[in-house]
Coordinates of C-alpha atoms in Angstrom, one line a residue:
X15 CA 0.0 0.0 0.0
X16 CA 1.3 3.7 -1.4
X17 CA 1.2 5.8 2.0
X18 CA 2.2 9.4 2.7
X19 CA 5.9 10.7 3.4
X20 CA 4.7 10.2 6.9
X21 CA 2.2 9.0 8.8
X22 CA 0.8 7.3 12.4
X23 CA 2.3 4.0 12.9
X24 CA 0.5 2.6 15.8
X25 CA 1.9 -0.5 14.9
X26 CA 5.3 0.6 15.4
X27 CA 4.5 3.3 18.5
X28 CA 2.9 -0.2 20.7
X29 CA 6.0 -1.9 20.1
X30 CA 7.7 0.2 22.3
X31 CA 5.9 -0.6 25.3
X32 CA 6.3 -3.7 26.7
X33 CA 3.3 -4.2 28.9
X34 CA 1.3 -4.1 25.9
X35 CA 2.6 -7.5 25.5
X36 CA 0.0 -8.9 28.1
X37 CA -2.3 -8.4 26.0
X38 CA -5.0 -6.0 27.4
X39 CA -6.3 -3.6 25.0
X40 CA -5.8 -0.6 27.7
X41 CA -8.6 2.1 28.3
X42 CA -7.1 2.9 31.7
X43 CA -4.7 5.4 30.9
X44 CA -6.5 8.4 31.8
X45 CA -5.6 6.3 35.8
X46 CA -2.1 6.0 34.4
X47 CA -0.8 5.5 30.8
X48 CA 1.7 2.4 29.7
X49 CA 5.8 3.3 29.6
X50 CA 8.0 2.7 26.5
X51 CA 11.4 1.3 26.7
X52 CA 12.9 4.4 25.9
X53 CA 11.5 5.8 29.5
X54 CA 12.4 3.0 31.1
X55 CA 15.9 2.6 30.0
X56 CA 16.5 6.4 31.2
X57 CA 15.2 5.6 34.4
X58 CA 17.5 2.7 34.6
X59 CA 20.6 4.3 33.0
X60 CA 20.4 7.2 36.1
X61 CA 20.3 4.4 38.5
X62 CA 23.1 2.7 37.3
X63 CA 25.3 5.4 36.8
X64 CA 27.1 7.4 40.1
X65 CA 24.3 10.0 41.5
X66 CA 24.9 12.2 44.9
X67 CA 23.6 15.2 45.9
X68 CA 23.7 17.8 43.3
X69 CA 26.7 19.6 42.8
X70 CA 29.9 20.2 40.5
X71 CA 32.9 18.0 41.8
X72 CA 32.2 14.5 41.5
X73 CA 30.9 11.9 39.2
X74 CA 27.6 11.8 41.1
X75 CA 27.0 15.5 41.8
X76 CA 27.6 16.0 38.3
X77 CA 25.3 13.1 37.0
X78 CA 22.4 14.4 39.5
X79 CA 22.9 18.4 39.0
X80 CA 22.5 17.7 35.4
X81 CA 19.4 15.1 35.4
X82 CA 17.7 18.3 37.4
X83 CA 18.8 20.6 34.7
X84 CA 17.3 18.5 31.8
X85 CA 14.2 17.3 33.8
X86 CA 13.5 21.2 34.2
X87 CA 14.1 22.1 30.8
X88 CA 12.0 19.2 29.0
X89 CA 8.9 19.5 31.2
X90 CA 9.0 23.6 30.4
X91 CA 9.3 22.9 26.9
X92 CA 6.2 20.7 27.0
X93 CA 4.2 23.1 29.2
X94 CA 5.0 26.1 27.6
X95 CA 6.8 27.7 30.4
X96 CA 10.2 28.5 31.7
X97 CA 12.9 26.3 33.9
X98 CA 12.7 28.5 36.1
X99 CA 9.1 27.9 36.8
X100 CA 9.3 24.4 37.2
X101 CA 8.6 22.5 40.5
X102 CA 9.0 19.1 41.0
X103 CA 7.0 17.0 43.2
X104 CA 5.3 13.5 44.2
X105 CA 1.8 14.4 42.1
X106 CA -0.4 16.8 41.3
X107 CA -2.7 16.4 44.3
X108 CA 1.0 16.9 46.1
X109 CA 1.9 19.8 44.6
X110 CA -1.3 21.7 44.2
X111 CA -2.0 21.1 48.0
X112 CA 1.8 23.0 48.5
X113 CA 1.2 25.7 46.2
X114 CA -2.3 26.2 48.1
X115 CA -1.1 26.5 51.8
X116 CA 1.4 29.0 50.2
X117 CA -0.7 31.0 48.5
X118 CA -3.2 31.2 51.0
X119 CA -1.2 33.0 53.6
X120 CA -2.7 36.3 53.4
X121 CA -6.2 35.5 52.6
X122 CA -8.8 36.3 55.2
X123 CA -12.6 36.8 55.8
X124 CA -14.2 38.5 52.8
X125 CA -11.2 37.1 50.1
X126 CA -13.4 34.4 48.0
X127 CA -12.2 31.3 46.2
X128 CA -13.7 29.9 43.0
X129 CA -14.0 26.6 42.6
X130 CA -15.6 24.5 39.7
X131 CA -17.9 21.3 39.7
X132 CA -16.3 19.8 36.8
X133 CA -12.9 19.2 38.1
X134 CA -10.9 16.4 39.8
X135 CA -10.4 16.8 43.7
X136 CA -7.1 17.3 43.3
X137 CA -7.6 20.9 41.9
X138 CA -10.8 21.5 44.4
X139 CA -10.5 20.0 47.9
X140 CA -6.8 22.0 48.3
X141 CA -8.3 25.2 47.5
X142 CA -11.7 24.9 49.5
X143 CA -9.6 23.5 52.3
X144 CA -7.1 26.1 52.6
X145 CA -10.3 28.9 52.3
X146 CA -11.8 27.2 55.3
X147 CA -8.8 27.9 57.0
X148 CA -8.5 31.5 56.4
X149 CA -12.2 32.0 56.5
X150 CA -12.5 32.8 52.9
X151 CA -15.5 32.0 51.3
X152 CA -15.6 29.2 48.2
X153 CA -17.8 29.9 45.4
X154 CA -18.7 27.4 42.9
X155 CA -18.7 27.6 39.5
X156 CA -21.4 25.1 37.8
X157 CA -21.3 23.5 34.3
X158 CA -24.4 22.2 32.4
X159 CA -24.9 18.4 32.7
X160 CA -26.9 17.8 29.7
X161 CA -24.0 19.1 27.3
X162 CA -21.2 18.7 29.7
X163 CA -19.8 22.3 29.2
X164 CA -18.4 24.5 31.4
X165 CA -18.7 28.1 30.1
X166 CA -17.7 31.5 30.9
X167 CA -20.7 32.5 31.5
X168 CA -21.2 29.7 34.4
X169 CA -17.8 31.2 35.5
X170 CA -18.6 35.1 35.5
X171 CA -21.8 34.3 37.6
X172 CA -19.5 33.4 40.4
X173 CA -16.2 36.1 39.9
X174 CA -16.3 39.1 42.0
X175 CA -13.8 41.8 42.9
X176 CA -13.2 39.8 46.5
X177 CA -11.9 36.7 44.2
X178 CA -8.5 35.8 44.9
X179 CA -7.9 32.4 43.3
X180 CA -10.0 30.6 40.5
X181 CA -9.0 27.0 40.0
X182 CA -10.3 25.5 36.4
X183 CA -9.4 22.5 34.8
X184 CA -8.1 22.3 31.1
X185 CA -10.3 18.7 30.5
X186 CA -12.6 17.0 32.9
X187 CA -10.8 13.6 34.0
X188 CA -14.4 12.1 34.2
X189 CA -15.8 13.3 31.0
X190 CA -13.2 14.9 28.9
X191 CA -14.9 18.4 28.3
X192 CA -12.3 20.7 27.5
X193 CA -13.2 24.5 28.4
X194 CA -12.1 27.5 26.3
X195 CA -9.5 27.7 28.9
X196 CA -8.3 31.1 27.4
X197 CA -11.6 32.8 27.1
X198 CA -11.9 32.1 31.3
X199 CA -8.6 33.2 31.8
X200 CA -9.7 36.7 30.5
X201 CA -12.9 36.9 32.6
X202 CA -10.5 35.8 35.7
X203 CA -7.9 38.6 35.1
X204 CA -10.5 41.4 34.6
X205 CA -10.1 41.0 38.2
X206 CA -7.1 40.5 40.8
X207 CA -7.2 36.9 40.7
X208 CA -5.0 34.4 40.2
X209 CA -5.9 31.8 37.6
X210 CA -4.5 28.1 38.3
X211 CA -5.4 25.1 35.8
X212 CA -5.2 21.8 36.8
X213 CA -3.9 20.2 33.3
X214 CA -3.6 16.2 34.3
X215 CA -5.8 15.2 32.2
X216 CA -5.5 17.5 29.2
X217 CA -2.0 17.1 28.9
X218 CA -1.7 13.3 27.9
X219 CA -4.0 14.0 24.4
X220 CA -2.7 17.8 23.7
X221 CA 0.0 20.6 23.5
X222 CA -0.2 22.3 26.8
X223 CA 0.8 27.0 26.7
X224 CA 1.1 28.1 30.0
X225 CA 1.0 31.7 28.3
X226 CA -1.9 30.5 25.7
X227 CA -3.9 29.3 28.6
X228 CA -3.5 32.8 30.4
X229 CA -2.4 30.5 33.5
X230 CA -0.9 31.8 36.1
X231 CA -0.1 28.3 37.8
X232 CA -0.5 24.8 36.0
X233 CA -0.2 21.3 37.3
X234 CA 0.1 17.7 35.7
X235 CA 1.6 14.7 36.5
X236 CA 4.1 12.8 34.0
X237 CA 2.6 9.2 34.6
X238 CA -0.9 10.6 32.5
X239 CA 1.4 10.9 29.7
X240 CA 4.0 7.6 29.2
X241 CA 5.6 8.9 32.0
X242 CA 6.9 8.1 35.7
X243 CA 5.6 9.1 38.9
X244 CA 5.9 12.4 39.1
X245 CA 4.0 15.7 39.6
X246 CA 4.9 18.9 38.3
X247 CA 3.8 22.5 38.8
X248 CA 4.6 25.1 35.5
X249 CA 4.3 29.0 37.2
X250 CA 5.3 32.0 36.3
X251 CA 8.5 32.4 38.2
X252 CA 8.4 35.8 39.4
X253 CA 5.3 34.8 41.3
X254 CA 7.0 32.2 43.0
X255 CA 9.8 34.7 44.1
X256 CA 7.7 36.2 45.9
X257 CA 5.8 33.1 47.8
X258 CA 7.6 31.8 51.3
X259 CA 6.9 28.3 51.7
X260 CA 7.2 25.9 54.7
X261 CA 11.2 24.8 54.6
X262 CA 14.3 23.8 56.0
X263 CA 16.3 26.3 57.1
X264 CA 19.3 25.2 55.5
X265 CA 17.8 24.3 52.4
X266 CA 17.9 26.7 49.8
X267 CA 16.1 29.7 48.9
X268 CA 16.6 29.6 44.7
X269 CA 13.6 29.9 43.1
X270 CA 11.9 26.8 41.9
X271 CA 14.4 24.9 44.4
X272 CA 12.9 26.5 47.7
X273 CA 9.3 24.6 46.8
X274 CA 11.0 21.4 46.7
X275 CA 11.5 19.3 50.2
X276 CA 14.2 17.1 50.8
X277 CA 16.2 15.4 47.6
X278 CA 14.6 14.9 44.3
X279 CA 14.0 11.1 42.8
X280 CA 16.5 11.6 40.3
X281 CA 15.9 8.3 38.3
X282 CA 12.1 9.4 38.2
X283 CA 13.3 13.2 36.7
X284 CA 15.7 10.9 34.0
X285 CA 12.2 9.3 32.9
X286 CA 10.4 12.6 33.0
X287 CA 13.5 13.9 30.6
X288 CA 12.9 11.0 28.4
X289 CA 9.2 10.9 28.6
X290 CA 8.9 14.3 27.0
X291 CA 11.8 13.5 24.2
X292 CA 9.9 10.1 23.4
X293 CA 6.7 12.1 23.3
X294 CA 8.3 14.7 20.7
X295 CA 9.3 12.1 18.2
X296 CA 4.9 11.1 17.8
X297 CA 4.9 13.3 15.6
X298 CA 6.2 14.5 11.8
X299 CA 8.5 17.3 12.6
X300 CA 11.8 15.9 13.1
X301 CA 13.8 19.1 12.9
X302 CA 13.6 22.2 14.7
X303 CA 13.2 22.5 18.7
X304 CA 11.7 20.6 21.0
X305 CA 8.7 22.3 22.0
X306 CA 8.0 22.3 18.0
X307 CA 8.2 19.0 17.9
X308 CA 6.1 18.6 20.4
X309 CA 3.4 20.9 19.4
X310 CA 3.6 18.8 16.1
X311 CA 3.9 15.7 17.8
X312 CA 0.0 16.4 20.2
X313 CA -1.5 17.3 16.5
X314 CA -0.9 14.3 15.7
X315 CA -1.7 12.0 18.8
X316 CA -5.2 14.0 19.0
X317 CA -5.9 13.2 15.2
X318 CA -4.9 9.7 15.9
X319 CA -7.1 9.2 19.0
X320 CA -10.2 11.4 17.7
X321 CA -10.6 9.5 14.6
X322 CA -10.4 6.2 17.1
X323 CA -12.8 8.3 19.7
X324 CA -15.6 8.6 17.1
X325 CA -15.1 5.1 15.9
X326 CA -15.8 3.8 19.5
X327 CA -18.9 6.1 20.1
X328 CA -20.6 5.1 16.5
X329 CA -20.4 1.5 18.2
X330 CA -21.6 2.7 21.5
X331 CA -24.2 4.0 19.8
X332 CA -25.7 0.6 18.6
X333 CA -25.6 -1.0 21.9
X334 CA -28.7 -0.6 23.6
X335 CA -28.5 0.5 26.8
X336 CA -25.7 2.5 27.0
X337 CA -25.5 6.0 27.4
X338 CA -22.4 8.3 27.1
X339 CA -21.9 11.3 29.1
X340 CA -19.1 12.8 27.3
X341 CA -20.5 15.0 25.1
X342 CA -18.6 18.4 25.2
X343 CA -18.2 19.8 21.8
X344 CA -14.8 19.8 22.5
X345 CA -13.0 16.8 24.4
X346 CA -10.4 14.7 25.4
X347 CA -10.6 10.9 24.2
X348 CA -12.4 9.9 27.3
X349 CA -16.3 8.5 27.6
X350 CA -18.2 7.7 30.5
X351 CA -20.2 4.8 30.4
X352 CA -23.4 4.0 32.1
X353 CA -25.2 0.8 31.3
X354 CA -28.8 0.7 32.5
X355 CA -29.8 -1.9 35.0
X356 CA -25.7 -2.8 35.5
X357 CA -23.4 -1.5 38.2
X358 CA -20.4 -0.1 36.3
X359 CA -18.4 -2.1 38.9
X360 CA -19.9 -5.2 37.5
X361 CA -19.2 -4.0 33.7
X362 CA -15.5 -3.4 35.0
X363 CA -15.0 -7.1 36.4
X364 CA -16.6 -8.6 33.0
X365 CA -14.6 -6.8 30.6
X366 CA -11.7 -7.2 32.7
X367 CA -11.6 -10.7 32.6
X368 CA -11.7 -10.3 29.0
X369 CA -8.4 -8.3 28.8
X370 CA -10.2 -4.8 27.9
X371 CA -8.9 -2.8 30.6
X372 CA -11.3 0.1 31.8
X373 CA -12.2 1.9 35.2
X374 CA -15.3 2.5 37.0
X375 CA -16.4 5.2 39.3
X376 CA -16.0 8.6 39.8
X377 CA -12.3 8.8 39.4
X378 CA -12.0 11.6 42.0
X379 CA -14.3 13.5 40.3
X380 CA -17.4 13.2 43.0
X381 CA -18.7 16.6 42.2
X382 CA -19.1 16.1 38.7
X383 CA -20.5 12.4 39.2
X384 CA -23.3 14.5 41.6
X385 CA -24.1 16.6 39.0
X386 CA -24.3 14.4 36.2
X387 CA -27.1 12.6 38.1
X388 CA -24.5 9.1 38.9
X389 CA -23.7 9.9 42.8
X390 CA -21.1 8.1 44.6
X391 CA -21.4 5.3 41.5
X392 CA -20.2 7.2 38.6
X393 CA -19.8 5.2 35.5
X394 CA -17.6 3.2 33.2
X395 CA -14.6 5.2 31.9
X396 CA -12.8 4.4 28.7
X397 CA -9.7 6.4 28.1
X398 CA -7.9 6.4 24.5
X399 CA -4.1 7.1 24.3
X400 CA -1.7 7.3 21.5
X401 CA -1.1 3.9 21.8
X402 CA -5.0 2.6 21.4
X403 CA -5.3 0.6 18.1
X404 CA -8.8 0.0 16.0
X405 CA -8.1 -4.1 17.2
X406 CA -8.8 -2.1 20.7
X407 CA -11.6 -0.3 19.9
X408 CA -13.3 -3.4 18.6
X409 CA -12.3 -5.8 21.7
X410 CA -14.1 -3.0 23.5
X411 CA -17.5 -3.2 21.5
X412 CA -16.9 -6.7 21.0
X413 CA -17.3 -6.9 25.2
X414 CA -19.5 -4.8 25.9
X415 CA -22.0 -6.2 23.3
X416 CA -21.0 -9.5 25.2
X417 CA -21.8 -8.6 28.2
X418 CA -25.5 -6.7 27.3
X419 CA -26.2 -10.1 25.9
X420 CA -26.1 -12.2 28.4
X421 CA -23.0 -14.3 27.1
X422 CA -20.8 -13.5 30.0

C-alpha cells in the first residue's frame, strides 16, 4: 500500500511498550498510561550510573545536578513555560496542596475562592480547604450536565472583585470536556485573581501553553502521559519569588528549588526527561526544537485518537442501553459509560476478565458524578491514548455487546 511521506504508525509506536505485551487492550490510561522502553531505560541508566547530591565536583553531583537541569528544561518545553518555573513534586494532588497553603497566607474573611464542579479533587478539595482555614469563602462555579460544558458564563456568575484564586481544569478527567481555557482566563484577570489550571488530564492528548492558557499556575503529573511518577507545577517564576513556603532552614532559597523538600527522585526526573523526548518524536517534525516537535507531535496523537474516539462512540451507539456522558463539543478521548440496570463495577469485572482494561467510578471527580445525576457510583470510563489501536476499539464493543447479551 502507497502511504504518505509520513504517517501514524500505531503498529510501530505499541512496540515500544512492553506491557502491551500482556495483552489488554488498555482504556485505563486516563488512571495511568503504559511506559515505552525508551523511559524505562533512562530511568534505569540514572540508576546505574554514580548519583549524589547535586553539585559540581564528583561523578555523582555532576550526573544528578545535570538530570535536574534536563528534567526542568524538557517538562518547560512541553508546558510552555520556563525552567525557572518548574517544581518538581510527588503528584499533582502533592503539589497543588503545597502551592495552596502557600498562597493562602494572606487571605482572610471577605477574600473568596472559585471553585468549579467539573474538576478532579485534586484541583478542588486543596483550595476549598485552605479557604476554610483562612475563613475565605468558596464559590462554585457550575457547568451544564446535559452538554457537559463549562462556560464562561457559568464562570462570571461566580467572579467578584473579593476573588483571589479561581482554580479550572483544562479537561474534565471524568468526562473529557475541554473549556475554552483562554476565554476564562480573561474573565479571571479582569479581576485580581489568580488563575490556576489543573492540566492532568489535558495534557496526555494535547500541546499544553502556559501563556496560551493565560495560566498563572498549572499542574500535571508525568505518569498521565507515558511517563513516571511524578507531579509537576509550570508557574510564572516571578510569582513564586515572591511566595515563602514551609522549609528547611538550610535548604535553599533559589527559586523553583525553595518549593521542593528534601532530595529529588532523580531516576524518576531521567524518565520525565525521556518521557517528553519520546513524546516529541509522535509526531512529523523531526527538525527544529523541541517544543516544535512537540506541538507537532500532540496534532498528531489528538488526530490519531479522535478518529479512534468517534469510531468507539458510533459502536456505543448501537448498543442498547448504553449511554455516554461525554459530550462536550470539545473533548479529550475519554467517555463515560453508564449501562442501564448494570453496576459499572460489575461491567468493570466482566470486561476485565476479558483483557479490555477500563475503570469504574467517579475517578475523584465526586462533584461532577453529583451533577451528572450518577452519585457516589459514577460510570464506566474508557480512556484512548496514543497507543490505542482500531483491534482495541473493537475488543471494546466486541465486550461490551457481550456482556448486554447475556454471554458473560
Amino acid at each position: 500500500m502507497n502511504r504518505a511521506p509520513w504517517y501514524y504508525d500505531v503498529d510501530a509506536l505499541r512496540a515500544q511498550f512492553p506491557a502491551l505485551k500482556a495483552g489488554s487492550a488498555h482504556f485505563d490510561g486516563p488512571g495511568g498510561t503504559q511506559i515505552p522502553q525508551p523511559v524505562i531505560d533512562a530511568m534505569a541508566e540514572a540508576m546505574a550510573n554514580p548519583v549524589s547530591n547535586r553539585g559540581a565536583h564528583t561523578a555523582g553531583e555532576r550526573n544528578a545536578e545535570a538530570i535536574v537541569v534536563q528534567a526542568r528544561r524538557a517538562l518547560a518545553d512541553l508546558l510552555g513555560a520556563t525552567p525557572e518555573g518548574i517544581v518538581f513534586g510527588r503528584g499533582a494532588t502533592q503539589v497543588t496542596y503545597d502551592i495552596s497553603r502557600a498562597l493562602s497566607r494572606d487571605w482572610g474573611p471577605g477574600d473568596e475562592v472559585v471553585v468549579t464542579r467539573l474538576d478532579h479533587e485534586a484541583n478542588v478539595r486543596p483550595w476549598v480547604q485552605a479557604a476554610e482555614r483562612r475563613g475565605a469563602t468558596v464559590r462554585w462555579a457550575d457547568f451544564d450536565p446535559t452538554t457537559g460544558e463549562l462556560t464562561p458564563e457559568h464562570l462570571a456568575a461566580v467572579l467578584s472583585d473579593r476573588t483571589r484564586l479561581v482554580a479550572v481544569t483544562a479537561a474534565s478527567n471524568l468526562i473529557g470536556t475541554r473549556p475554552d481555557v483562554a476565554a476564562l482566563s480573561r474573565l479571571v484577570h479582569q479581576t485580581d485573581a489568580l488563575f490556576y489550571v489543573d492540566a492532568a488530564h489535558y495534557s496526555a492528548h494535547a500541546s499544553v501553553d502556559l501563556d496560551a492558557f493565560g495560566a498563572d499556575l498549572l499542574s500535571c503529573s508525568c505518569y498521565k502521559f507515558l511517563g513516571p511518577h511524578l507531579g509537576v507545577l509550570a508557574a510564572r517564576p516571578e510569582l513564586l519569588h515572591d511566595l515563602r513556603p514551609d522549609k528547611l532552614v538550610s535548604a535553599t532559597d533559589d527559586v523553583p528549588e525553595r518549593f521542593e523538600l528534601g532530595i529529588l527522585p532523580y531516576e524518576v526526573l531521567a524518565g520525565a526527561r525521556a518521557t517528553v523526548d519520546f513524546l516529541a518524536g509522535l509526531g512529523p517534525l523531526r527538525d527544529g526544537d523541541r517544543r516544535a516537535r512537540l506541538a507537532s507531535a500532540f496534532d498528531a496523537v489528538e488526530e490519531h485518537e479522535d478518529a479512534l474516539r468517534v469510531r468507539a462512540e458510533r459502536g456505543l451507539a448501537e448498543l442498547p442501553g448504553v449511554t455516554v456522558y461525554s459530550r462536550a463539543a470539545r473533548r479529550t478521548p475519554t467517555l463515560l459509560l453508564g449501562v442501564a440496570d448494570h453496576h459499572p463495577r460489575d461491567v468493570h469485572r466482566y470486561l476485565a476478565s476479558q483483557g479490555v482494561d477500563v475503570g469504574s467510578g467517579t475517578f475523584y471527580s465526586v462533584e461532577a458524578s453529583r451533577r451528572l445525576g450518577l452519585g457516589e457510583t459514577g460510570g464506566v470510563r474508557v480512556g484512548l491514548a496514543p497507543y490505542t489501536s482500531e483491534e482495541d476499539i473493537d475488543r471494546l464493543l466486541e465486550g461490551l455487546a457481550a456482556y448486554l447479551s447475556g454471554s458473560r
